[in-house]
Amino acid sequence: MPYAQPKALDGLQTAVGISGRVRAPAAVVPSCQLLPTTIGAGSKTGHAVSWEFENATGFEAFDAGCQKEVERHFQEWQSGGPARVKVSARVVVISVDFKKMTSLVDGSSRVRKIRRVRFSD
């Protein structure tokens, strides 16, 4: 079924079908997390990485607007920086905890598992 343009709901976006009905709750994700993508992060290992969050059906990549910022904070944490950081993304702010490997959208109570996937060049 084709979908209309996503509509913003209190900092979240959801897919709305042509009938105007909102899709299942699993379709509601922070706007930062809508577009699956993989980026080169320029890590010392020369690997490309993708930061992903857990949803109802598995894991999905954060969108490109978040990837570099999350990876930069991760590298800082690896060098003794803070384990918990806030990442700004479009209309939401996401709290990322590298020690627990979780994320939480400000204003939400849903904690999601995250993971860092590395791909060989």
Coordinates of C-alpha atoms in Angstrom, one line a residue:
M1 CA 0.0 0.0 0.0
P2 CA 1.5 3.4 -0.9
Y3 CA 2.0 5.8 1.9
A4 CA 1.5 9.5 2.2
Q5 CA 4.3 11.8 3.5
P6 CA 5.1 11.1 7.2
K7 CA 3.4 13.5 9.6
A8 CA 5.0 14.8 12.7
L9 CA 3.4 14.0 16.1
D10 CA 5.0 15.6 19.1
G11 CA 8.5 15.1 17.8
L12 CA 7.8 11.7 16.3
Q13 CA 6.9 10.7 12.8
T14 CA 4.6 8.0 11.7
A15 CA 3.6 6.5 8.3
V16 CA 0.0 7.3 7.4
G17 CA -1.7 5.2 4.8
I18 CA -3.7 6.7 1.9
S19 CA -6.9 5.9 3.9
G20 CA -5.6 8.4 6.5
R21 CA -5.2 5.6 9.1
V22 CA -2.1 5.7 11.2
R23 CA -0.1 2.5 10.8
A24 CA 0.8 0.1 13.7
P25 CA 2.7 1.6 16.6
A26 CA 5.9 -0.2 15.5
A27 CA 5.9 2.3 12.5
V28 CA 6.3 5.2 14.9
V29 CA 10.0 6.1 15.2
P30 CA 11.9 9.2 16.0
S31 CA 12.6 11.3 12.9
C32 CA 16.3 10.8 13.3
Q33 CA 15.7 7.1 12.8
L34 CA 13.6 7.0 9.7
L35 CA 16.1 6.4 6.9
P36 CA 18.3 3.3 6.9
T37 CA 21.8 4.1 5.8
T38 CA 25.4 3.1 6.2
I39 CA 28.2 5.6 6.4
G40 CA 32.0 5.6 6.5
A41 CA 33.0 6.8 9.9
G42 CA 36.7 7.2 9.4
S43 CA 37.6 5.0 12.3
K44 CA 41.2 3.9 12.9
T45 CA 40.4 0.4 11.7
G46 CA 39.3 1.7 8.3
H47 CA 35.8 0.1 8.6
A48 CA 32.5 1.7 7.7
V49 CA 30.1 1.6 10.6
S50 CA 26.3 1.9 11.0
W51 CA 24.6 2.7 14.3
E52 CA 21.3 0.8 14.7
F53 CA 18.4 0.8 17.1
E54 CA 16.1 -2.1 18.0
N55 CA 12.5 -2.0 16.8
A56 CA 9.7 -4.5 16.9
T57 CA 11.1 -6.5 14.0
G58 CA 14.8 -6.4 14.6
F59 CA 17.4 -3.6 14.1
E60 CA 17.2 -0.6 11.8
A61 CA 19.9 2.0 11.1
F62 CA 19.7 5.5 12.4
D63 CA 19.5 8.0 9.6
A64 CA 22.5 9.7 8.1
G65 CA 22.0 12.9 10.0
C66 CA 22.7 11.0 13.3
Q67 CA 25.4 8.5 12.2
K68 CA 28.5 10.8 12.3
E69 CA 27.5 12.5 15.5
V70 CA 26.8 9.2 17.3
E71 CA 30.1 7.8 16.0
R72 CA 32.1 10.9 17.1
H73 CA 30.6 10.6 20.7
F74 CA 31.4 6.9 20.7
Q75 CA 35.0 7.5 19.8
E76 CA 35.2 10.2 22.5
W77 CA 33.7 7.7 25.0
Q78 CA 36.3 5.1 24.0
S79 CA 39.0 7.7 24.9
G80 CA 37.6 8.4 28.3
G81 CA 34.7 10.8 27.5
P82 CA 31.2 10.6 28.9
A83 CA 29.2 7.3 28.5
R84 CA 25.9 9.2 28.1
V85 CA 25.4 12.0 25.5
K86 CA 22.6 13.8 23.8
V87 CA 22.4 13.8 20.0
S88 CA 20.3 16.5 18.2
A89 CA 18.3 15.2 15.3
R90 CA 15.8 17.2 13.2
V91 CA 13.0 17.7 15.7
V92 CA 14.1 15.3 18.5
V93 CA 16.9 15.0 21.0
I94 CA 18.1 11.4 21.7
S95 CA 20.0 10.4 24.8
V96 CA 22.5 7.7 23.9
D97 CA 24.2 5.6 26.7
F98 CA 27.2 3.8 25.3
K99 CA 27.9 1.8 28.5
K100 CA 24.4 0.3 28.4
M101 CA 24.1 0.5 24.6
T102 CA 20.7 2.1 24.7
S103 CA 18.9 5.2 23.4
L104 CA 16.0 7.2 24.6
V105 CA 14.1 10.0 22.8
D106 CA 13.6 13.0 25.2
G107 CA 10.0 13.1 26.3
S108 CA 9.6 9.3 25.7
S109 CA 9.8 6.4 28.2
R110 CA 10.8 3.8 25.6
V111 CA 14.4 2.7 26.0
R112 CA 15.8 1.0 22.8
K113 CA 18.8 -1.2 22.5
I114 CA 21.4 0.1 20.1
R115 CA 24.3 -1.5 18.3
R116 CA 27.4 -0.5 16.3
V117 CA 27.8 -2.6 13.1
R118 CA 31.2 -2.5 11.4
F119 CA 31.7 -3.4 7.7
S120 CA 35.1 -4.2 6.2
D121 CA 36.3 -2.0 3.3

